[in-house]
Amino acid sequence: MYAREQTTSSPRYAQVATFMRLPLELAPTGRDAVVVGAPYDGGTSYRPGARLAPRQIRHESCLLHGVGIDRGPGVFDLLDVVDGGDIDLSPFDMQLAVDEATRALTRLAADNGAVLMLGGDHSLTLPAMRAAAAKHGPLAVLHLDAHSDTNEPVYGGLHHHGTPFRWGLEEGVIAPGALVQVGIRGHNPAPDSLDWVRSRGGRVVRADEVEGRAEVDALAAEIAGQLAGRPLYVSVDIDVLDPAFAPGTGTPAPGGLTSREVLRLLRVVGDLDPVGFDVMEVCPPYDVGGVTSLVAAEIGAELLYQYARSRPGTQHHTDSTTGGTPMTISVTEQPIVDVSGEEAALHALRTSLPEVPRADLHGYLERAVGSAEQLPDALAAQLDDFRARGNQEGYLLLTGLPQDADLPTTPTSTPAPTERPLIAGEAWLALVGGRLGLATGYEELRSGTVYHDVYPSPGAHYLSSETSETLLEFHTEMAYHRLQPRFVMLACSRADHEGKAATLVASIRNALPLMSHEAVDVLFDSPMPCNLDVAFRGGEDPGPQAQVTVLYGDREDPFLGYDRELLVPHDEAHARALEELSGALDQVTRSVQLHPGQLLIVDNYRTTHARTPFTPRWDGADRWLHRMYIRTRDLVPDGTRSGDVVAFVPR
Ligand code: MN
Ligand code: MN
């Protein structure tokens, strides 16, 4: 798509200027990303001129190539991007402009992957966030700005460039607790306006809290923790930069961030789930030598890089010599095994299993262990290797498994009736699990059943609550249990309606290089008090009843026992080391959205996992997974059978 040859046939200052010399396509559809100009500055409170920015940013962006020494493959080899031209906005009527921008951006977002908007004044971020939320649901927002932009309306109008994040929170397009503002400083906003945004769960990071590489990296880790698990919108007001770097803006504020700090901070975006971007408030009439438009173009390019990095099939390299944040994009193998070519063989194995598994579960599972010997060779080899060595990401995703044509409605109670016929997802769990080891039930969980139906239930509604705390309940399954499962397997019969629910997995093999040697020293082979999940302790909380060793085994390639909610560090050194580990795990979090016909195997000794919220509809077609726990044969006493149920033994 990208006319690479143009860079050799035509000098960079020649031809009509589009963003980064991308092809121009008005009303684009089906693109990975679209760059669009929003030439409007009717919301400006001081120096006007941002309406001229899209043209000027495009002009300066012609110097940028889309490949670079610190970035790996070219961004336009990874993403299909076009310049979608400008949105036409009335310069005479603010409400008309906001409405028209909402309409145009909603259509662009619906028809394409992500939209990068070049402002324009900051009032237009509200329409852009509305468009992204209409497609993806309530947003997490990373907002870089000298100003909080959560002001009240003034001069009789509803909107101006100081209001978009107020209305974003009020309208619910920003999820409560999911706004992080960075770079805030100066004479406006007044201190009490920060109270307003904080009272709504927003986090405000002042400019003087972010100086230099170490503070930027620490902040990036915190941002990853707070904003992971939701669709992310990134809004950059160019005045977040010090006027020394960006003089061409309407309301400059001295004491801002450097270009290098902002570009480094934005590298966290690719670790998250970005869905939309903007760069606002460039005001060319006050610029000097085009530097403000140039840095705006560079920020836009960085955001496109980060978008490419966030997508499946691309993944970052980490600069392990410095323990720094991700530096480059590289295309890597995902831990995915596609078995769609093995339908006949898999079907035959399924029909070898009894049709009513719970009638004689031990007999059924024994049959599955036998049938697992006949799994297709390539799949069997992958499973054997994963059991023996694990992999870098700590999970294996099987896709293309045959599904039932006539799936029952999603259950609303547990356990499943004994007479329920076999479901395809359950068959694959038994066969794959039979290859890995022995299915295990836990007496205190789900009435000691071996197969768990995982479905939304009114009693578990807190999982959909809007607090950031419940989004990242990272845990290693039963870390505090001596008979902890080696693998956790999830098979999907139905995805959630909106396709939002994701399983998050963070691997210690990815996180360890980001940690200091001191923190590893503190955690390695050093037990830490741990509370028990309610299922194992009953109603009353007796406090920490187990001792969990967070890092253990091979010091260079350790196992992980981690629970964000339940671990209780017993001294300051352990608290700090655990915090460092948490930040590292946040940085290497991968998101897996399960679809029917997929089965996820989580390496429960090398990872921690969590699930993002979704909204049930109670229509019989809500998300439905099947779960099974596996212990490998080396972990169990002789005579243990697949399907045995064990009682709690605290570590
Ligand atoms: Mn500002
Ligand atoms: Mn602003």
XYZ file of C-alpha atoms and ligand atoms in Angstrom:
653
model
C 0.000 0.000 0.000
C 2.672 2.447 1.076
C 4.499 3.777 -1.938
C 7.999 3.027 -0.779
C 9.353 3.705 -4.246
C 8.142 7.265 -3.870
C 11.018 7.871 -1.472
C 13.504 7.213 -4.243
C 11.614 8.639 -7.209
C 10.611 11.917 -5.576
C 12.543 14.121 -3.110
C 10.887 14.452 0.287
C 9.978 18.101 -0.277
C 8.227 17.339 -3.570
C 4.616 16.395 -4.404
C 1.487 17.218 -2.418
C 2.059 16.828 1.329
C 0.133 14.041 3.044
C 1.001 12.727 6.512
C 4.364 10.924 6.188
C 3.713 10.862 2.428
C 1.003 8.248 2.862
C -1.513 7.676 0.057
C -4.500 10.029 0.255
C -7.866 8.279 0.426
C -10.968 10.278 1.287
C -13.656 8.232 3.110
C -11.361 5.221 3.623
C -12.678 1.825 4.724
C -10.986 -1.346 5.941
C -7.618 0.271 6.734
C -5.592 -0.696 9.802
C -5.260 2.988 10.641
C -6.337 6.333 9.203
C -4.722 9.724 9.779
C -7.249 12.550 9.627
C -6.942 16.305 10.003
C -9.383 18.322 12.110
C -8.753 21.965 11.175
C -10.746 23.854 13.764
C -9.911 26.293 16.569
C -13.239 27.765 17.635
C -12.695 26.292 21.086
C -9.476 28.234 21.683
C -9.430 30.495 24.750
C -6.274 32.496 23.951
C -4.127 32.522 20.783
C -6.046 31.159 17.758
C -4.443 29.400 14.793
C -4.692 25.645 15.485
C -7.003 25.401 12.460
C -3.864 25.737 10.349
C -2.060 22.842 12.076
C -3.104 19.792 10.007
C -1.553 21.306 6.874
C 1.601 22.358 8.682
C 2.083 19.022 10.479
C 1.674 17.186 7.170
C 4.236 19.533 5.644
C 6.854 18.825 8.328
C 5.995 15.087 8.444
C 7.343 14.592 4.924
C 10.788 14.309 6.525
C 9.741 11.187 8.458
C 10.320 7.852 6.760
C 8.423 5.258 8.766
C 11.611 3.286 9.327
C 14.306 4.151 11.842
C 17.420 2.797 13.501
C 15.687 2.308 16.857
C 12.471 0.854 15.511
C 13.022 -2.348 13.556
C 10.778 -3.039 10.545
C 9.010 -0.168 8.821
C 5.724 0.769 10.446
C 3.984 0.741 7.068
C 5.115 -2.833 6.449
C 3.155 -3.739 9.573
C 0.162 -1.442 9.163
C -1.990 -0.497 6.209
C -2.381 3.261 6.790
C -3.789 6.066 4.648
C -4.152 9.804 5.050
C -7.916 10.300 5.106
C -7.775 14.063 4.424
C -9.559 16.565 6.665
C -12.956 16.654 8.327
C -14.880 19.737 7.183
C -15.919 21.717 10.250
C -17.851 24.977 10.418
C -15.625 27.781 11.745
C -18.712 29.718 12.878
C -20.640 27.417 15.193
C -19.022 25.418 17.984
C -21.935 23.049 18.591
C -22.228 22.386 14.853
C -18.501 21.609 14.680
C -18.592 19.214 17.644
C -21.633 17.416 16.219
C -20.117 17.158 12.760
C -16.789 15.932 14.164
C -18.613 13.285 16.233
C -20.491 12.065 13.165
C -17.443 11.990 10.866
C -15.058 10.425 13.391
C -17.601 7.785 14.430
C -17.915 6.717 10.806
C -14.133 6.638 10.306
C -13.592 4.617 13.484
C -16.369 2.180 12.579
C -14.987 1.614 9.064
C -11.290 1.248 9.969
C -8.904 0.081 12.722
C -7.565 3.074 14.617
C -7.865 6.811 13.887
C -5.019 9.272 14.470
C -6.451 12.794 14.534
C -4.269 15.849 13.890
C -5.889 18.893 15.576
C -7.213 21.411 15.768
C -7.868 22.614 19.267
C -8.464 20.200 22.113
C -12.265 20.510 22.116
C -12.294 17.971 19.266
C -10.922 15.218 21.481
C -14.418 14.767 22.934
C -15.884 13.791 19.524
C -12.899 11.503 18.909
C -13.291 9.762 22.277
C -17.037 9.391 21.659
C -16.251 7.718 18.330
C -13.777 5.292 19.898
C -16.118 4.480 22.808
C -19.044 3.889 20.433
C -16.970 1.145 18.849
C -15.052 -0.284 21.817
C -16.971 0.642 24.980
C -15.802 2.904 27.827
C -12.187 3.952 27.358
C -9.036 4.168 29.365
C -7.456 7.523 28.493
C -3.846 8.650 28.628
C -3.884 12.460 28.398
C -0.653 14.428 28.016
C -1.160 18.145 28.554
C -0.058 21.175 30.585
C -3.753 21.577 31.421
C -6.272 19.227 32.962
C -9.017 20.268 30.494
C -11.705 19.333 32.983
C -12.935 22.908 33.355
C -16.496 24.129 33.507
C -18.051 25.781 30.458
C -17.399 29.543 30.087
C -18.750 32.470 28.037
C -22.079 30.751 27.557
C -20.900 27.815 25.445
C -20.966 24.158 26.411
C -17.640 23.243 24.811
C -14.181 24.759 24.585
C -10.651 23.388 24.512
C -10.570 23.202 28.302
C -13.595 20.869 28.670
C -13.157 17.613 26.689
C -12.117 15.418 29.641
C -14.838 16.817 31.912
C -17.491 15.835 29.379
C -15.684 12.594 28.623
C -16.022 11.569 32.270
C -19.573 12.951 32.609
C -20.763 11.174 29.459
C -19.154 7.890 30.517
C -16.964 7.584 27.411
C -14.031 7.518 29.860
C -14.365 4.631 32.316
C -14.246 5.709 35.971
C -10.737 5.344 37.381
C -9.256 5.030 33.902
C -7.991 8.563 33.187
C -4.299 9.392 33.660
C -3.194 12.975 32.999
C 0.525 13.707 32.678
C 2.369 17.037 32.534
C -0.184 19.185 34.361
C 1.263 22.480 35.597
C 1.161 26.244 35.575
C -1.538 28.838 36.136
C -4.478 26.927 34.833
C -6.142 24.769 36.057
C -6.682 25.998 39.577
C -5.828 23.468 42.326
C -9.468 22.710 43.076
C -10.117 21.638 39.491
C -7.632 18.838 40.113
C -9.815 17.836 43.065
C -12.682 17.477 40.630
C -10.859 15.071 38.324
C -9.372 13.138 41.252
C -12.799 12.776 42.851
C -13.841 10.971 39.681
C -10.970 8.513 39.867
C -8.623 10.402 37.545
C -4.903 10.372 38.244
C -3.028 13.650 37.813
C 0.752 13.536 37.356
C 2.296 17.011 37.518
C 5.088 17.959 35.119
C 7.678 18.235 37.889
C 7.012 14.605 38.875
C 8.366 13.401 35.537
C 11.960 14.237 34.865
C 14.465 11.994 33.190
C 14.546 8.424 32.059
C 14.101 6.589 35.367
C 11.018 8.574 36.402
C 9.501 8.232 32.942
C 9.987 4.456 33.011
C 8.545 4.151 36.507
C 5.538 6.219 35.458
C 5.101 4.094 32.329
C 4.937 0.959 34.474
C 2.287 2.533 36.705
C 0.279 3.668 33.699
C 0.402 0.148 32.293
C -0.977 -1.148 35.580
C -3.777 1.374 35.764
C -4.893 1.386 32.121
C -4.400 -2.233 31.014
C -7.452 -4.266 30.172
C -9.460 -1.493 28.546
C -9.445 0.020 25.075
C -6.985 2.914 25.310
C -7.327 6.391 23.831
C -4.189 8.554 23.799
C -4.532 12.337 23.567
C -1.454 14.540 23.302
C -1.839 18.301 23.744
C 1.420 19.620 22.282
C 1.675 22.079 25.184
C 2.642 19.154 27.433
C 6.075 19.967 25.997
C 8.027 22.868 27.346
C 7.673 25.937 25.079
C 11.389 25.519 24.367
C 10.439 22.402 22.384
C 7.002 23.496 21.211
C 6.605 27.268 21.066
C 3.884 27.057 18.428
C 0.830 26.526 20.614
C -2.120 28.569 21.857
C -1.654 28.438 25.621
C 2.037 27.714 26.297
C 3.183 26.854 29.826
C 6.857 26.900 30.840
C 8.269 24.030 32.876
C 7.075 21.247 30.602
C 8.408 17.893 29.465
C 11.156 17.433 26.899
C 10.493 15.849 23.517
C 12.595 12.895 24.588
C 10.578 12.345 27.770
C 7.272 12.421 25.910
C 8.467 10.069 23.155
C 9.864 7.646 25.723
C 6.696 7.691 27.820
C 4.589 6.927 24.740
C 6.399 3.610 24.329
C 4.106 2.198 27.002
C 1.187 2.549 24.578
C 2.215 -0.519 22.570
C 2.014 -2.677 25.714
C -1.648 -1.773 26.096
C -4.684 -1.951 23.831
C -4.700 1.382 21.990
C -7.695 2.129 19.743
C -7.406 5.873 18.977
C -4.993 8.789 19.106
C -4.715 12.519 18.659
C -2.102 15.274 18.612
C -3.727 18.631 19.325
C -3.137 22.355 19.859
C -0.286 22.987 17.431
C -0.608 26.661 16.457
C 1.583 27.355 13.394
C 1.396 31.182 13.481
C 3.406 31.115 16.729
C 5.829 28.404 15.632
C 9.538 28.925 15.009
C 11.151 27.132 12.114
C 8.434 24.461 12.072
C 9.781 22.751 15.218
C 6.379 22.372 16.887
C 4.778 20.828 13.817
C 7.794 18.551 13.409
C 7.580 17.197 16.970
C 3.810 16.801 16.547
C 4.479 14.717 13.430
C 7.076 12.667 15.318
C 4.569 11.998 18.123
C 1.986 10.943 15.531
C 4.524 8.584 13.958
C 5.437 7.136 17.379
C 1.754 6.486 18.097
C 1.413 4.603 14.801
C 4.486 2.531 15.746
C 2.981 1.754 19.120
C -0.299 0.797 17.496
C 1.564 -1.637 15.240
C 3.389 -3.053 18.246
C 0.170 -3.618 20.188
C -1.393 -5.786 17.519
C -1.209 -9.593 17.339
C 1.780 -10.820 15.362
C 4.061 -8.023 16.468
C 5.927 -7.854 19.690
C 8.635 -5.755 21.248
C 12.266 -6.427 21.869
C 13.470 -5.345 25.238
C 16.735 -3.561 25.784
C 17.904 -5.978 28.455
C 21.228 -4.254 29.019
C 19.486 -1.273 30.567
C 16.298 -2.919 31.766
C 14.615 -0.172 29.796
C 11.184 -0.017 28.232
C 10.545 -1.567 24.827
C 12.675 -0.179 22.034
C 11.730 -1.818 18.798
C 9.085 -3.676 16.903
C 9.762 -7.125 15.597
C 7.508 -9.698 14.031
C 7.637 -12.895 16.066
C 5.970 -16.253 16.263
C 2.931 -16.175 18.549
C 2.432 -19.265 20.711
C -0.497 -20.357 18.541
C -1.118 -23.834 17.173
C -3.651 -23.930 14.342
C -5.255 -27.379 14.089
C -7.952 -26.499 11.546
C -6.413 -28.965 9.058
C -6.947 -31.895 11.460
C -10.709 -31.847 11.656
C -11.254 -35.483 10.648
C -8.675 -36.899 13.070
C -9.958 -34.762 15.935
C -13.553 -35.697 15.209
C -12.623 -39.386 15.334
C -10.934 -38.902 18.715
C -13.942 -37.078 20.061
C -16.327 -39.854 19.042
C -14.063 -42.342 20.862
C -15.136 -40.682 24.136
C -18.308 -41.571 26.089
C -21.222 -39.258 25.220
C -22.136 -38.497 28.857
C -18.847 -37.704 30.609
C -20.200 -37.222 34.144
C -21.957 -40.612 34.274
C -18.537 -42.177 34.990
C -16.034 -39.358 35.001
C -12.999 -41.454 35.947
C -13.733 -43.935 33.171
C -14.308 -41.141 30.694
C -11.048 -39.375 31.569
C -9.108 -42.633 31.420
C -10.420 -43.138 27.888
C -9.324 -39.588 27.044
C -5.801 -40.222 28.337
C -5.641 -43.251 26.012
C -7.075 -41.363 23.031
C -4.588 -38.523 23.617
C -1.909 -40.944 22.395
C -3.513 -40.621 18.953
C -3.569 -36.820 18.739
C -2.193 -35.533 15.408
C 1.623 -35.678 15.465
C 2.332 -31.967 15.139
C -0.094 -31.082 17.933
C 1.193 -33.865 20.178
C 4.783 -32.685 19.681
C 3.835 -29.104 20.576
C 2.039 -30.236 23.727
C 4.905 -32.481 24.826
C 7.376 -29.661 24.300
C 5.219 -27.152 26.165
C 4.846 -29.563 29.093
C 8.598 -30.197 29.226
C 10.047 -26.755 28.588
C 7.223 -24.217 28.549
C 7.758 -21.232 26.274
C 8.644 -17.557 26.488
C 5.049 -16.294 26.731
C 3.879 -18.914 29.208
C 0.822 -19.956 27.241
C -0.185 -21.991 24.228
C -3.321 -21.163 22.239
C -4.899 -23.897 20.117
C -7.206 -22.607 17.405
C -9.407 -24.201 14.771
C -10.846 -26.944 17.016
C -14.183 -28.278 15.700
C -17.298 -26.946 17.456
C -20.791 -28.296 18.106
C -23.456 -27.227 15.627
C -26.133 -27.369 18.343
C -24.642 -25.823 21.460
C -26.972 -25.575 24.492
C -27.674 -22.160 26.001
C -25.020 -20.782 28.319
C -25.606 -22.178 31.828
C -26.546 -19.982 34.758
C -25.888 -22.421 37.572
C -23.209 -24.824 38.737
C -22.345 -27.685 38.808
C -23.506 -29.036 35.461
C -26.161 -31.792 35.604
C -24.679 -35.308 35.615
C -26.643 -36.266 32.496
C -25.389 -33.357 30.336
C -24.017 -34.722 27.035
C -20.415 -34.049 26.075
C -19.678 -30.592 24.656
C -16.911 -30.172 22.072
C -14.898 -27.803 24.272
C -15.000 -30.355 27.107
C -13.792 -33.106 24.766
C -10.769 -31.039 23.689
C -9.939 -30.285 27.334
C -9.989 -33.998 28.167
C -7.831 -34.950 25.171
C -5.304 -32.119 25.454
C -5.270 -32.427 29.250
C -4.762 -36.175 28.900
C -1.601 -35.466 26.938
C -0.309 -32.989 29.529
C -1.114 -34.882 32.721
C -3.983 -35.625 35.096
C -7.207 -33.647 35.440
C -7.660 -32.521 39.035
C -10.676 -31.353 41.015
C -10.321 -29.217 44.137
C -12.702 -30.088 46.932
C -13.341 -26.471 47.932
C -13.945 -25.189 44.378
C -17.224 -25.612 42.481
C -18.378 -28.508 44.670
C -15.197 -30.420 43.863
C -16.051 -30.806 40.183
C -13.337 -31.451 37.609
C -14.981 -29.586 34.729
C -15.888 -25.999 35.535
C -18.378 -24.031 33.463
C -17.197 -20.425 33.413
C -20.087 -18.052 32.685
C -21.318 -14.707 34.022
C -23.560 -14.962 37.051
C -25.356 -12.221 38.978
C -23.337 -13.072 42.079
C -20.104 -12.420 40.209
C -21.214 -9.071 38.919
C -18.369 -7.342 40.677
C -16.202 -8.597 37.846
C -17.941 -6.082 35.615
C -17.633 -3.218 38.068
C -15.808 -0.190 36.870
C -13.026 0.003 39.411
C -9.497 -0.403 38.105
C -8.696 -2.654 41.086
C -10.854 -5.449 39.753
C -9.418 -5.207 36.245
C -5.986 -6.523 37.057
C -6.530 -9.229 39.621
C -3.383 -10.940 38.473
C -2.956 -14.288 40.162
C -1.197 -17.574 39.822
C -3.923 -20.201 40.242
C -3.899 -21.453 43.849
C -0.334 -20.252 44.524
C -0.977 -20.953 48.217
C -2.008 -24.616 47.628
C 0.590 -27.386 47.850
C -1.302 -29.275 45.162
C -1.430 -26.219 42.887
C -2.219 -27.153 39.261
C 0.647 -27.125 36.773
C -1.601 -25.991 33.911
C -4.885 -24.120 33.742
C -6.859 -24.814 30.570
C -9.758 -22.813 29.170
C -11.817 -23.885 26.157
C -14.247 -21.421 24.587
C -17.780 -22.319 23.517
C -18.994 -18.715 23.296
C -17.260 -15.330 23.303
C -18.914 -12.305 24.929
C -21.263 -10.314 22.704
C -19.010 -7.301 22.348
C -15.756 -9.211 21.963
C -14.240 -7.290 24.880
C -13.404 -10.002 27.398
C -9.761 -10.948 27.315
C -7.561 -13.232 29.342
C -4.372 -11.439 30.358
C -1.201 -13.457 30.794
C 2.146 -12.174 32.065
C 5.170 -14.468 31.886
C 8.057 -14.386 34.358
C 10.393 -15.203 31.473
C 9.448 -11.874 29.909
C 9.333 -9.954 33.189
C 12.601 -11.110 34.758
C 14.915 -9.103 32.436
C 13.066 -5.925 33.468
C 13.826 -6.463 37.165
C 16.846 -5.342 39.156
C 19.160 -8.023 40.583
C 18.428 -6.661 44.057
C 14.695 -7.287 43.742
C 15.256 -10.814 42.399
C 17.632 -11.497 45.312
C 14.999 -10.442 47.844
C 12.202 -12.531 46.343
C 14.114 -15.666 45.382
C 13.533 -18.638 47.717
C 12.115 -16.314 50.368
C 8.566 -17.233 51.460
C 6.009 -14.438 51.862
C 2.759 -14.541 53.871
C -0.301 -15.011 51.673
C -4.029 -14.770 52.319
C -6.367 -17.426 51.013
C -9.086 -17.064 48.450
C -12.519 -17.052 50.079
C -13.304 -20.555 48.789
C -10.462 -21.968 50.865
C -10.948 -20.003 54.053
C -14.714 -19.776 54.409
C -16.524 -16.609 55.471
C -14.205 -15.204 58.095
C -10.815 -13.861 57.152
C -8.214 -15.434 59.423
C -5.370 -13.448 57.791
C -2.390 -14.981 55.987
C -2.596 -18.773 56.371
C 0.044 -19.766 53.806
C 3.608 -18.925 52.833
C 4.161 -18.427 49.099
C 7.606 -18.294 47.527
C 7.335 -15.755 44.747
C 10.428 -16.806 42.749
C 11.874 -20.295 43.096
C 13.508 -23.147 41.206
C 16.245 -22.192 38.743
C 17.560 -18.757 39.612
C 18.158 -17.890 35.931
C 14.748 -19.225 34.837
C 12.600 -19.221 37.966
C 9.036 -20.331 38.602
C 6.517 -17.750 39.762
C 3.976 -17.711 42.592
C 2.154 -14.404 42.476
C -1.145 -12.965 43.625
C -1.772 -9.243 43.390
C -4.503 -9.240 46.014
C -3.468 -11.935 48.456
C 0.288 -11.634 49.002
C 1.229 -9.699 52.149
C 4.860 -8.529 52.138
C 6.214 -8.763 55.669
C 8.873 -6.082 55.414
C 9.798 -3.001 53.421
C 12.358 -4.797 51.232
C 9.842 -7.456 50.181
C 7.189 -4.805 49.560
C 9.521 -2.872 47.260
C 10.710 -5.974 45.422
C 7.127 -7.178 44.946
C 6.173 -3.771 43.601
C 9.014 -3.971 41.102
C 7.884 -7.422 40.006
C 4.302 -6.157 39.629
C 5.472 -3.314 37.392
C 7.535 -5.700 35.273
C 4.583 -8.101 34.895
C 2.375 -5.188 33.834
C 4.861 -4.261 31.149
C 4.883 -7.733 29.609
C 1.155 -8.451 29.825
C -0.306 -10.160 26.775
C -3.997 -10.159 25.975
C -5.732 -13.251 24.573
C -9.331 -12.947 23.390
C -10.811 -16.423 23.317
C -13.183 -17.384 20.526
C -15.193 -20.563 19.940
C -12.928 -23.358 18.765
C -9.992 -22.108 20.805
C -8.322 -23.642 23.831
C -5.861 -21.769 26.002
C -3.245 -23.578 28.082
C -1.695 -21.385 30.764
C 1.630 -22.439 32.308
C 0.628 -21.898 35.920
C 4.212 -22.198 37.178
C 5.588 -19.422 35.001
C 2.774 -16.917 34.647
C 0.123 -14.915 36.361
C -3.216 -14.300 34.688
C -6.384 -12.212 34.902
C -9.558 -11.448 32.969
C -10.908 -8.125 31.781
C -14.574 -7.262 32.427
C -17.429 -7.545 29.984
C -21.149 -6.918 30.046
C -23.464 -9.944 30.238
C -26.844 -9.833 28.493
C -28.491 -12.841 30.188
C -29.917 -13.964 26.843
C -28.605 -17.530 26.921
C -25.709 -16.601 24.634
C -23.319 -15.012 27.132
C -19.636 -15.908 27.252
C -19.118 -19.578 28.106
C -15.803 -21.230 28.790
C -14.889 -24.667 30.127
C -12.039 -24.891 32.616
C -9.865 -27.782 33.700
C -6.849 -27.969 36.012
C -3.956 -30.305 35.227
C -1.239 -31.727 37.464
C 1.660 -33.389 35.677
C 2.547 -36.979 36.536
C 5.816 -36.024 38.244
C 3.807 -34.016 40.814
C 1.378 -36.667 41.997
C 1.712 -39.848 44.070
C 1.567 -43.262 42.400
C -1.955 -44.487 41.934
C -3.375 -41.004 41.281
C -6.056 -41.091 38.587
C -7.184 -38.441 36.174
C -10.290 -36.899 37.738
C -9.250 -37.323 41.371
C -10.382 -34.589 43.738
C -7.936 -33.238 46.339
C -8.420 -31.422 49.643
C -6.713 -28.176 50.578
C -3.128 -28.329 51.858
C -1.718 -24.869 52.587
C 1.847 -24.069 51.592
Mn -3.014 22.403 27.146
Mn -5.493 20.571 26.216
